[in-house]
């Protein structure tokens, strides 16, 4: 199964990745070869094998409804490119969307 | 006004409405996948941790109580509960979502295929409509953004935005209905009825103003008699039941005008502006709705046994509709009064405790006091019924005092006003103020004779045919006796002596 360059551009847009034409060509080849491997797996006879999301037969892992200490705000904001009034600052959204 | 034209439009077109209702599980202590507290408001980013901030390597663990609350909601709405279920990642980019995916549920929601019978209209026009519930699933809420610059907090034109992740990760259930709703009023009644059920289950405070209950609607119209659906629009941003009704009425009329003028409805998301009373299209890229769902690899699936599901079912409280029916059949309350009390869990608890103290035969006067003076007091003070200063025992004693003829209804209102302030039992207030109602006929007759002797002109007028004066005489006697006389006895004695 081959991935087209148009598909690479679509996925890149969804993931908010800016790719050069060169990278698009490269990734189209690389993703196609990965899907090629999956085609090999698909050729196996897996009739009667349940789809598996997890390899371990573990179920119902939950936690009790209890409050635990979180992060102090200065630590939470420590790696933010910009912070103000205790909040993360993000650039204007609508304009950015239009330009994407 | 769209509302005024709705009835005319609905004669020619049928509206097809489905609702999508998000409800935060505000009664829980902690968030969906981490131990941060669930609360409203507060200083930005003070209830956050590596999990709800989506930091690399942080691992989510589902909150057991949130899973149970979702299944409880499903059972209350006659849903089938999944025996096998899991979380999925829903991928999209928005700055109020720290991970760039939301942990949600996709093809294996906890609850499917339920129903809710909704009563619409009053009196002879009342009818019941059954609304199918497609699914209820569990997910996490997003953070909140404050837009700075531009016009009044609107995203359009903002210079930049501030993000607060306090709400991010709050347990959120999403309920989707079948497109079974036909009018804005049915939609409003569905949402109101659902709210009373969730309140009865104690899983959320369901505040539309604070956003803990958020209703979106899909609406389309088709000519009466048509079987194919029309193109639908999704309407968002309705912050009250009235807004839900008005937005749907507007949208139905808008779509009818479009079709009538030869246009067509475009599938899009529209935003309700309560101030301008209109919906407008939100810009969105269709491509962006490619959510690329896949099973959440950080959490293992759920397998629910019949025993566990039955153990949750055993926790179902009495629901408002059943409680209302019981008040009507067992206590003889009028349906409307029964519903007003039964829809409110705390008021019901108060009412039932008061009826128990006063006796079931006095349920009607107890209900009248609860819906009358007590509700007025709650509205005036904004107090919750559990801490309003009046206990069920106090109200019950007051009702008994009136019923036994010890005090008049008028005196009872004075006692109520007094006990709200002092917290005394009504019997004690009656004693202390010497408020006992006088029913003794001899004492009343003496007072009546005095009033008649002092007002010979009025007596003559009465006897000449102005019988309407009887009320005036009763008033004079009541004043003479400082309001403590039994009005029924006074009335009877006044008439008897005037007729002599």
XYZ file of C-alpha atoms in Angstrom:
600
model
C 0.000 0.000 0.000
C 1.434 3.345 -1.057
C 0.995 6.658 0.706
C 0.660 9.567 -1.697
C 2.303 12.933 -1.175
C -1.171 14.470 -0.895
C -1.913 12.141 2.023
C 1.337 13.124 3.720
C 0.429 16.813 3.373
C -3.042 16.137 4.819
C -1.688 14.282 7.860
C 0.994 16.932 8.324
C -1.675 19.617 8.330
C -3.691 17.714 10.950
C -0.572 17.350 13.085
C 0.345 21.012 12.552
C 3.676 20.088 10.965
C 5.245 22.357 8.375
C 7.080 20.113 5.883
C 9.291 21.017 2.944
C 8.580 19.390 -0.429
C 11.685 17.304 0.086
C 10.453 16.052 3.457
C 7.058 15.249 1.966
C 8.655 13.088 -0.721
C 10.896 11.406 1.824
C 8.044 10.721 4.249
C 5.771 9.403 1.512
C 8.414 6.786 0.700
C 9.119 5.994 4.348
C 5.452 5.698 5.386
C 4.742 3.547 2.341
C 7.445 1.115 3.335
C 6.058 0.928 6.898
C 2.592 0.196 5.540
C 4.196 -2.358 3.251
C 5.308 -4.209 6.331
C 1.769 -4.085 7.660
C 0.573 -5.579 4.374
C 2.851 -8.543 5.094
C 1.199 -8.987 8.497
C -2.216 -8.693 6.884
C -1.345 -11.619 4.633
C -1.253 -13.906 7.698
C -4.276 -16.078 8.407
C -5.647 -14.551 11.627
C -9.152 -15.985 11.461
C -10.366 -16.593 15.003
C -7.793 -14.258 16.604
C -9.409 -11.398 18.537
C -8.111 -7.868 17.852
C -5.712 -6.899 20.619
C -5.318 -3.398 21.995
C -3.198 -4.607 24.894
C -0.894 -7.547 25.123
C -1.653 -8.319 28.793
C -4.952 -9.808 29.979
C -5.340 -7.072 32.596
C -8.738 -5.377 33.037
C -10.450 -2.712 35.139
C -7.428 -0.831 36.449
C -8.850 2.151 38.289
C -8.044 4.480 41.157
C -10.220 5.501 44.105
C -11.785 8.978 43.893
C -9.198 10.683 46.099
C -7.500 14.051 45.837
C -3.692 13.998 45.595
C -1.312 16.941 45.612
C -0.628 18.369 42.153
C 1.966 20.790 40.837
C 2.574 24.209 42.348
C 1.647 26.813 39.759
C 5.140 28.213 39.268
C 6.362 24.714 38.426
C 3.400 24.084 36.124
C 4.233 27.263 34.223
C 8.027 26.854 34.391
C 8.452 25.538 30.850
C 5.789 27.714 29.232
C 7.241 29.904 26.478
C 5.162 32.723 27.945
C 3.003 33.086 31.057
C 0.922 35.920 32.458
C -1.512 36.247 35.388
C -0.922 32.614 36.313
C -1.981 31.405 32.873
C -0.283 30.037 29.772
C -0.146 32.640 27.010
C -0.933 31.487 23.493
C -0.850 33.494 20.268
C -4.072 34.623 18.589
C -5.974 31.598 17.383
C -8.230 32.632 14.524
C -5.462 34.343 12.598
C -3.166 31.363 13.027
C -5.906 29.015 11.814
C -6.468 31.073 8.707
C -2.801 31.024 7.883
C -2.380 27.281 8.467
C -39.504 37.272 16.182
C -38.702 33.693 15.230
C -40.668 32.414 18.243
C -43.901 34.000 16.979
C -43.498 32.427 13.545
C -42.569 28.971 14.828
C -46.121 27.589 15.034
C -46.835 28.629 11.427
C -43.585 27.092 10.173
C -44.225 23.853 12.064
C -47.567 23.466 10.267
C -45.702 23.069 6.985
C -42.406 21.583 8.161
C -41.445 18.963 10.702
C -38.348 19.696 12.755
C -35.960 16.834 13.534
C -33.802 17.524 16.574
C -31.158 15.502 18.372
C -29.314 16.720 21.457
C -25.750 16.240 22.617
C -25.463 16.972 26.320
C -22.164 17.232 28.186
C -22.361 17.025 31.971
C -19.416 17.434 34.331
C -19.416 14.971 37.220
C -19.023 17.818 39.695
C -19.928 15.738 42.738
C -16.675 13.768 42.467
C -13.651 14.694 44.538
C -10.981 14.241 41.904
C -10.480 14.535 38.155
C -10.972 11.815 35.554
C -7.427 10.509 35.263
C -5.505 12.185 38.109
C -5.893 13.235 41.739
C -6.397 16.961 41.148
C -9.552 18.287 42.822
C -12.770 18.940 40.887
C -14.022 22.468 41.581
C -15.352 25.551 39.826
C -13.421 28.795 39.321
C -10.434 29.644 41.497
C -7.026 31.045 40.597
C -5.856 29.827 37.155
C -3.711 26.677 37.011
C -3.881 25.891 40.732
C -5.525 22.465 40.263
C -3.129 20.885 37.796
C -0.557 18.104 37.697
C 1.601 16.369 35.076
C -1.317 14.127 34.020
C -3.938 16.828 33.325
C -1.255 19.096 31.827
C -0.391 16.325 29.393
C 3.280 16.235 30.305
C 5.355 13.549 28.589
C 5.482 10.281 30.503
C 2.582 11.056 32.825
C 0.147 8.148 32.967
C -3.635 8.498 33.360
C -5.550 6.158 35.692
C -9.359 6.249 35.455
C -11.394 7.395 38.432
C -13.497 4.476 39.673
C -16.310 6.751 40.905
C -16.589 8.425 37.486
C -16.984 5.057 35.775
C -19.652 4.094 38.287
C -21.484 7.432 37.938
C -21.649 6.991 34.158
C -23.078 3.491 34.473
C -25.543 4.762 37.098
C -26.725 7.436 34.638
C -27.068 4.749 31.969
C -29.140 2.527 34.235
C -31.409 5.447 35.197
C -32.095 5.964 31.477
C -32.731 2.279 30.660
C -29.482 1.901 28.714
C -27.703 -1.328 27.943
C -24.392 -1.429 29.807
C -21.355 -2.625 27.857
C -19.757 -5.841 29.100
C -16.514 -4.817 27.379
C -15.464 -1.198 26.945
C -12.422 1.023 26.622
C -11.171 4.561 26.176
C -10.010 5.963 22.843
C -7.894 8.950 21.915
C -9.693 11.618 19.891
C -7.009 13.620 18.120
C -7.347 17.304 17.357
C -5.533 20.519 18.100
C -6.958 23.240 20.259
C -5.043 25.271 22.838
C -7.412 24.431 25.712
C -6.512 20.757 25.364
C -3.014 20.091 26.680
C -2.359 16.686 25.123
C -3.581 17.434 21.571
C -5.922 14.530 22.072
C -8.883 14.075 24.328
C -9.314 10.773 26.128
C -12.856 9.816 25.199
C -14.817 6.786 24.072
C -15.482 5.802 20.487
C -17.134 2.578 19.368
C -17.391 0.994 22.820
C -19.181 3.519 25.063
C -20.246 2.399 28.546
C -23.988 2.897 27.840
C -26.087 2.518 24.686
C -29.673 2.309 23.531
C -31.579 3.966 26.381
C -34.729 6.050 26.523
C -36.394 8.814 28.482
C -40.124 9.535 28.533
C -40.659 13.274 28.613
C -43.874 15.019 29.586
C -44.550 18.083 27.469
C -47.192 20.757 27.976
C -49.727 21.280 30.742
C -53.326 20.246 31.337
C -55.350 18.956 28.391
C -52.540 19.735 25.940
C -50.064 17.564 27.880
C -48.507 14.555 26.158
C -45.643 12.131 26.717
C -42.959 11.599 24.095
C -40.293 8.891 24.262
C -36.816 10.111 23.331
C -34.244 7.456 22.451
C -30.765 7.752 23.945
C -28.111 6.606 21.505
C -25.213 6.489 23.932
C -23.625 7.852 27.092
C -19.871 7.854 27.292
C -17.206 9.124 29.638
C -14.414 11.541 28.725
C -12.371 14.419 30.107
C -13.221 18.111 29.939
C -10.891 20.696 28.399
C -9.333 23.784 29.978
C -10.655 27.303 29.591
C -9.375 30.222 27.553
C -9.627 33.930 28.213
C -9.233 36.023 25.083
C -7.351 39.279 25.614
C -7.685 42.300 23.349
C -10.182 42.739 20.530
C -13.882 42.946 21.271
C -14.993 41.828 24.742
C -13.457 38.426 25.183
C -14.413 37.164 21.739
C -11.911 34.911 20.060
C -12.163 36.848 16.801
C -9.826 39.807 16.919
C -8.154 38.816 20.201
C -4.469 39.731 20.443
C -3.636 36.633 22.460
C -5.320 34.208 24.839
C -4.677 32.968 28.370
C -5.150 29.280 29.097
C -6.263 27.932 32.479
C -6.123 24.142 32.852
C -8.012 23.911 36.181
C -10.994 22.401 34.362
C -8.890 20.168 32.113
C -9.423 16.541 33.032
C -12.722 17.080 34.883
C -14.841 13.927 34.409
C -17.399 14.636 31.709
C -20.212 12.454 30.425
C -21.565 12.957 26.937
C -25.131 11.876 26.215
C -26.376 11.713 22.629
C -30.081 11.366 21.826
C -31.714 9.876 18.791
C -33.223 12.492 16.433
C -36.601 11.905 18.119
C -37.294 15.478 19.243
C -39.779 17.457 17.149
C -40.175 20.880 18.776
C -38.069 23.360 20.760
C -40.385 22.768 23.732
C -39.740 19.010 23.632
C -36.005 19.742 23.571
C -36.304 22.035 26.582
C -38.401 19.527 28.523
C -35.957 16.718 27.706
C -33.022 18.753 29.021
C -34.947 19.831 32.141
C -36.083 16.274 32.864
C -32.576 14.923 32.359
C -31.270 17.546 34.758
C -33.700 16.509 37.515
C -32.567 12.882 37.039
C -28.857 13.701 37.210
C -29.527 15.835 40.306
C -31.432 12.929 41.875
C -28.505 10.615 41.093
C -26.233 13.140 42.792
C -23.613 12.997 40.049
C -23.546 16.678 39.032
C -24.801 20.119 40.037
C -25.969 20.499 36.399
C -25.450 24.274 36.283
C -25.966 25.607 32.769
C -24.688 29.027 33.858
C -21.401 27.649 35.195
C -21.160 25.265 32.251
C -21.334 22.007 34.198
C -24.247 21.058 31.901
C -23.874 22.043 28.241
C -26.459 21.342 25.573
C -25.735 21.313 21.827
C -28.404 20.532 19.246
C -28.500 19.082 15.751
C -31.529 20.405 13.907
C -32.957 19.921 10.445
C -36.393 20.354 8.904
C -38.346 18.468 6.250
C -41.740 19.041 4.635
C -44.544 17.425 6.630
C -45.034 13.858 5.432
C -41.487 13.502 4.053
C -39.463 10.552 5.332
C -35.966 11.683 4.350
C -34.002 13.900 6.715
C -33.067 17.407 5.647
C -29.533 18.807 5.980
C -28.773 19.520 9.623
C -27.009 22.350 11.358
C -25.359 22.016 14.770
C -26.236 24.782 17.223
C -23.957 25.547 20.168
C -23.542 28.005 23.018
C -26.948 27.807 24.688
C -26.446 28.693 28.347
C -29.969 28.201 29.683
C -33.088 26.169 28.969
C -34.683 29.293 27.532
C -31.688 29.809 25.245
C -32.009 26.187 24.076
C -35.667 26.756 23.210
C -35.129 30.133 21.556
C -32.082 29.030 19.553
C -33.962 26.032 18.153
C -37.008 28.170 17.323
C -34.752 30.643 15.520
C -32.901 27.907 13.657
C -36.097 26.141 12.503
C -37.558 29.384 11.165
C -34.224 30.303 9.531
C -34.040 26.971 7.725
C -37.700 27.232 6.620
C -37.070 30.718 5.195
C -34.043 29.369 3.318
C -36.018 26.507 1.773
C -39.036 28.702 1.034
C -36.883 31.128 -0.926
C -35.373 28.327 -3.011
C -32.114 28.090 -1.062
C -30.586 25.119 0.723
C -29.376 24.469 4.259
C -25.608 24.090 4.623
C -24.228 21.546 7.081
C -22.304 23.671 9.558
C -21.861 24.600 13.195
C -23.778 27.675 14.290
C -23.300 29.784 17.382
C -26.308 31.110 19.383
C -26.002 34.753 20.372
C -28.477 35.230 23.230
C -28.159 39.027 23.076
C -28.839 39.340 19.348
C -31.251 36.348 19.472
C -29.795 34.732 16.375
C -27.447 31.958 15.281
C -24.453 32.585 13.048
C -22.049 30.252 11.283
C -18.742 29.402 12.946
C -15.809 29.154 10.606
C -14.424 25.646 10.598
C -12.355 23.470 8.349
C -14.045 20.208 7.486
C -10.679 18.505 7.184
C -10.033 19.269 10.832
C -12.770 16.810 11.838
C -10.594 13.828 11.125
C -10.206 12.687 14.713
C -8.122 9.557 13.978
C -9.582 7.673 16.966
C -7.486 4.818 18.274
C -7.577 2.761 21.483
C -5.924 4.568 24.408
C -2.701 2.583 24.867
C -2.063 3.975 28.387
C -5.100 2.246 29.890
C -6.372 -1.300 29.869
C -9.961 -2.105 28.832
C -12.936 -2.609 31.143
C -14.905 -5.778 31.588
C -18.103 -5.341 33.572
C -19.731 -8.390 35.110
C -23.470 -8.773 35.649
C -22.823 -8.778 39.405
C -21.033 -5.445 39.253
C -23.716 -3.876 37.062
C -26.413 -5.114 39.470
C -24.452 -3.687 42.409
C -24.551 -0.285 40.700
C -28.259 -0.702 39.909
C -28.883 -1.275 43.610
C -27.609 2.255 44.223
C -30.252 3.847 41.969
C -32.294 6.269 44.088
C -35.993 6.904 43.527
C -36.215 9.053 40.393
C -38.317 12.250 40.233
C -41.089 10.819 38.014
C -41.655 7.847 40.355
C -41.559 10.119 43.394
C -44.099 12.479 41.847
C -46.451 9.590 41.071
C -46.126 8.369 44.653
C -47.007 11.828 46.024
C -50.116 11.846 43.838
C -51.288 8.306 44.573
C -50.234 7.907 48.232
C -50.525 11.461 49.538
C -53.234 12.895 47.294
C -51.202 15.896 46.088
C -52.257 17.647 42.864
C -49.939 16.545 40.023
C -48.399 19.984 39.507
C -47.568 20.425 43.222
C -46.230 16.873 43.375
C -43.895 17.546 40.455
C -42.602 20.834 41.841
C -41.541 19.073 45.038
C -40.437 15.757 43.524
C -38.122 17.374 40.958
C -36.017 18.818 43.796
C -34.179 16.199 45.841
C -33.582 18.375 48.905
C -37.109 19.775 48.916
C -38.489 16.229 48.638
C -36.435 15.094 51.598
C -37.700 18.044 53.649
C -41.302 17.486 52.553
C -41.262 13.783 53.384
C -39.732 14.367 56.816
C -42.380 17.010 57.557
C -45.193 14.721 56.372
C -43.862 11.954 58.559
C -43.933 14.270 61.575
C -47.311 15.853 60.810
C -49.066 12.698 59.609
C -49.866 11.625 56.046
C -53.389 13.046 56.310
C -51.819 16.508 56.517
C -49.652 16.054 53.392
C -51.621 18.634 51.403
C -51.246 21.518 53.874
C -47.577 20.548 54.347
C -47.101 20.722 50.552
C -48.840 24.112 50.476
C -46.455 25.444 53.121
C -43.419 23.950 51.364
C -44.373 25.480 47.992
C -45.675 28.693 49.569
C -43.982 30.299 52.568
C -40.964 27.970 52.637
C -40.139 28.382 48.924
C -40.635 32.139 49.201
C -38.241 32.158 52.156
C -35.672 30.109 50.197
C -35.965 32.412 47.185
C -35.668 35.529 49.331
C -32.622 34.345 51.263
C -30.963 32.159 48.644
C -30.445 29.554 51.371
C -30.426 25.817 50.721
C -33.392 24.024 52.239
C -31.128 22.055 54.615
C -29.753 25.229 56.169
C -32.624 27.695 55.848
C -33.409 27.853 59.585
C -36.664 25.909 59.280
C -36.610 22.196 60.050
C -39.205 19.670 58.892
C -40.235 19.251 62.565
C -40.891 22.995 62.886
C -43.037 23.119 59.757
C -44.927 19.971 60.786
C -45.737 21.420 64.205
C -46.987 24.616 62.566
C -49.289 22.685 60.236
C -50.663 20.675 63.179
C -51.323 23.877 65.181
C -53.404 25.253 62.307
C -55.122 21.956 61.609
C -56.110 21.585 65.266
C -57.544 25.101 65.241
C -55.068 26.364 67.856
C -53.992 29.239 65.611
C -55.454 30.729 62.446
C -53.755 30.588 59.061
C -52.972 34.268 59.399
C -51.360 33.752 62.792
C -49.435 30.814 61.361
C -47.784 33.097 58.820
C -46.676 35.369 61.651
C -45.314 32.371 63.536
C -43.458 31.237 60.401
C -41.828 34.656 59.988
C -40.882 34.599 63.681
C -39.445 31.077 63.756
C -37.324 31.739 60.662
C -35.552 34.409 62.683
C -35.452 32.876 66.175
C -35.290 29.171 65.362
C -37.892 28.498 68.063
C -40.487 25.755 67.698
C -43.852 27.221 66.613
C -45.603 25.915 69.758
C -43.179 27.889 71.912
C -43.774 31.052 69.882
C -47.545 30.642 70.194
C -47.187 30.271 73.994
C -44.748 33.140 74.377
C -46.819 35.585 72.341
C -50.154 34.434 73.734
C -51.222 33.881 70.143
C -53.684 31.157 70.781
C -56.662 31.409 68.555
C -59.848 31.941 70.517
C -62.599 29.569 69.420
C -64.596 29.953 72.622
C -68.031 31.049 71.474
C -68.950 32.965 74.653
C -65.841 35.161 74.431
C -66.420 35.781 70.752
C -70.101 36.555 71.292
C -69.201 39.170 73.879
C -66.864 40.854 71.422
C -69.436 40.732 68.628
C -72.107 42.307 70.851
C -69.685 45.079 71.779
C -68.969 45.831 68.099
C -72.689 45.824 67.194
C -73.524 48.148 70.122
C -70.820 50.595 69.073
C -71.931 50.690 65.420
C -75.736 51.052 65.349
C -75.724 52.804 61.929
C -73.949 49.890 60.217
C -76.241 47.425 61.967
C -79.268 49.263 60.549
C -77.735 49.323 57.059
C -77.117 45.602 57.239
C -80.637 44.895 58.376
C -81.936 47.176 55.586
C -80.281 44.831 53.068
C -76.592 45.812 52.820
C -75.541 42.272 53.717
C -72.104 42.835 52.217
C -71.241 44.622 55.492
C -70.771 41.247 57.161
C -67.073 41.227 56.206
C -66.614 44.652 57.768
C -68.161 43.421 61.052
C -65.921 40.353 61.056
C -62.927 42.630 60.560
C -63.972 44.839 63.486
C -64.387 41.809 65.749
C -61.026 40.386 64.701
C -59.432 43.730 65.546
C -61.259 43.841 68.867
C -59.808 40.417 69.653
C -56.324 41.340 68.376
C -56.550 38.840 65.518
C -56.711 35.873 67.869
C -60.309 34.854 67.186
C -61.156 31.883 65.032
C -62.445 33.608 61.863
C -64.932 30.823 61.073
C -66.561 31.125 64.498
C -66.576 34.934 64.319
C -68.247 34.815 60.929
C -70.943 32.505 62.174
C -71.642 34.533 65.373
C -71.726 37.864 63.496
C -74.303 36.527 61.046
C -76.410 35.001 63.803
C -76.556 38.160 65.915
C -77.177 40.450 62.917
C -80.041 38.284 61.754
C -81.710 38.435 65.192
